[in-house]
Amino acid sequence: MPAIRGTRGGMAAWKTKRLGSAFVAALIGMMPALAFAHAGERGFVLLMPRGYALWGGTLAVAASFLVLLAIPERPVGRFAAAELRLGRLPALPPILLSALSFALMLALIVAGLTGTRDPLANPLPLTVWTLWWGGLTAAHALFGNIWAAINPWSAPHRALRTVLRLPEAPLAYPRRLGHWPAVATFLGFAWFELVDPAPDDPARLALAVSAYAAATLLGMLLFGARAWLAHAEAFSIFFRFVSLIAPVQAERDRGLTLTWPGAALVRHGPLSLSATLFVLLMLATVSFDGLSKTFWWLGLGGINPLEFPGRTAVMGRNSLGLLMSWAALSTAFGIAVLLGGRLARAPSLALGAFALSILPIALAYHLAHYLPAFLVNAQYALSALSDPFARGWDLIGLAHRHPTTSFLADYHSVAVLWTVQSALIVLGHVLAVLVAHAIALERFGTGRAAFLSQLPLALLMIAYTAFGLWLLSAPTAG
């Protein structure tokens, strides 16, 4: 996680009020450094009541699984079917939104290349890592697939096609490629975010955004917008998957509908192998982001977490750790699903049948992980957008506003923040258990077979709950 995204769940913690107060006093003195320093330069310990939260959250997920077994099959089945029509979609043309989005992207790239090199004053890193990656993801979890309407690719693609007089799809997208280009792209993005020495450097990030934009437009020109965005463009796929959790769903032929959170996951068909691995990569990356900063992980490499030397010292082991996290999670998931198929006497059960149940967990980790940084850096983003090119402008009247970080130095505020993060993780796992149970009932039709098929996966989810809460409570550095 780049520097500007500041503090993490490790801040939001306490063990006793006396210890909490003592650390809060120390934290007050650290606030300027925490706000402006690279994350690689921080190292602090705030103790939490790890046992209570870990056991409480884990038992809550286990209890939700047991409660579902006592609920008749029909109400669970209605979970996916229930919906309320909200009306037609707004009439604003998507191509106009895409054009505005493309113009904003170009302006941010120029700001990254020509503006200040301070990542807390330049709007490009603040917009990418805070407003887009943190805030827009949360918006998708509530309001559906916003990215489909505002992506910055559709408008320039149409313009280039018109100028070059190209057909919609000069080449057919190879079916054997599946979602593998998106998997490779998302893995590269994760490496840049979590391992690269300076992902929040404005000029460096501007070049990365420019290269990705050029590659995306080239792919769309060659294989067509629909095929490329559906199979190869990592963020269109990422946001589409996240939007399946949203209670608000938007479809052109049906308009806006209100459903239960996660219901669209149950209605979705099984994923391909490449799409399944993409979903698992979503969870593995945010999990490793947290793990790589723990004292435990740094200690494995003989690094003193309180004197963290910077990202360059851990690039090799973090690159390997990222791949190993993905491989370990994928292996555990595969074993759990295949074992469930054996127990239910359905050995041919596809891995993609239950892959979508992982998405609520991935989203919960994402929101919990980025929440503290978003609360701080969104304020910096508004100030930077008021003077995007460091020319002394004040476009929205916020250029000289000083961001508030005092809530991170208050014991009670920190306690509330950590409680919210913990609740997000637990609720994400509970929703995942519900979705997995509903999918199992869809496939098997009987309670006993559904129970047996998801039992190993439920145990994996319970264990991952404990792991997530441990990550949230662990002391961090780097």
Coordinates of N, CA and C in Angstrom, one line a residue, residues 187 190-191 194-195 281 283-289 291-292 314-329:
L187 N -2.2 -8.8 -11.5 CA -1.0 -9.2 -10.7 C 0.1 -8.1 -10.8
A190 N -0.9 -5.2 -8.7 CA -0.7 -5.5 -7.3 C 0.8 -5.4 -7.0
W191 N 1.6 -5.9 -7.8 CA 3.1 -5.8 -7.6 C 3.5 -4.3 -7.5
L194 N 2.2 -2.9 -4.1 CA 2.6 -3.5 -2.9 C 4.1 -3.7 -2.8
V195 N 4.8 -3.7 -3.9 CA 6.2 -4.1 -3.9 C 7.1 -3.0 -4.5
L281 N -7.1 -13.9 -6.6 CA -6.0 -12.9 -6.6 C -6.5 -11.6 -5.9
L283 N -8.5 -11.3 -3.4 CA -8.4 -11.5 -1.9 C -6.9 -11.6 -1.5
A284 N -6.1 -12.3 -2.3 CA -4.7 -12.6 -1.9 C -3.9 -11.3 -1.8
T285 N -4.2 -10.4 -2.7 CA -3.4 -9.2 -2.8 C -3.6 -8.3 -1.5
V286 N -4.9 -8.1 -1.2 CA -5.1 -7.2 0.0 C -4.7 -7.9 1.2
S287 N -4.8 -9.3 1.3 CA -4.4 -10.0 2.5 C -2.8 -9.9 2.6
F288 N -2.1 -10.0 1.5 CA -0.7 -9.9 1.6 C -0.2 -8.5 1.9
D289 N -1.0 -7.5 1.4 CA -0.7 -6.1 1.8 C -0.6 -5.9 3.3
L291 N -0.3 -8.5 5.5 CA 0.7 -9.4 6.1 C 2.1 -8.9 5.9
S292 N 2.4 -8.3 4.8 CA 3.7 -7.9 4.5 C 4.2 -6.8 5.5
V314 N 13.1 -5.1 0.7 CA 12.2 -6.3 0.8 C 11.5 -6.6 -0.5
M315 N 12.0 -6.0 -1.6 CA 11.4 -6.2 -2.9 C 11.3 -7.7 -3.3
G316 N 12.5 -8.4 -3.2 CA 12.5 -9.8 -3.6 C 11.6 -10.7 -2.8
R317 N 11.7 -10.6 -1.5 CA 10.9 -11.5 -0.7 C 9.4 -11.1 -0.7
N318 N 9.1 -9.8 -0.9 CA 7.7 -9.4 -1.0 C 7.1 -9.9 -2.4
S319 N 7.9 -9.9 -3.4 CA 7.5 -10.4 -4.7 C 7.1 -11.8 -4.6
L320 N 8.0 -12.6 -4.0 CA 7.8 -14.0 -3.8 C 6.6 -14.2 -2.8
G321 N 6.5 -13.4 -1.8 CA 5.4 -13.5 -0.8 C 4.1 -13.3 -1.5
L322 N 4.0 -12.3 -2.4 CA 2.7 -12.0 -3.1 C 2.3 -13.3 -3.9
L323 N 3.2 -13.9 -4.6 CA 2.9 -15.0 -5.4 C 2.5 -16.2 -4.5
M324 N 3.2 -16.4 -3.4 CA 3.0 -17.5 -2.5 C 1.6 -17.3 -1.8
S325 N 1.2 -16.1 -1.5 CA -0.1 -15.9 -0.9 C -1.2 -16.3 -1.8
W326 N -1.0 -15.9 -3.1 CA -2.0 -16.3 -4.1 C -2.1 -17.8 -4.3
A327 N -0.9 -18.4 -4.4 CA -0.9 -19.8 -4.6 C -1.4 -20.6 -3.4
A328 N -1.1 -20.1 -2.2 CA -1.6 -20.8 -1.0 C -3.1 -20.7 -0.9
L329 N -3.7 -19.5 -1.1 CA -5.1 -19.3 -1.0 C -5.8 -20.1 -2.1

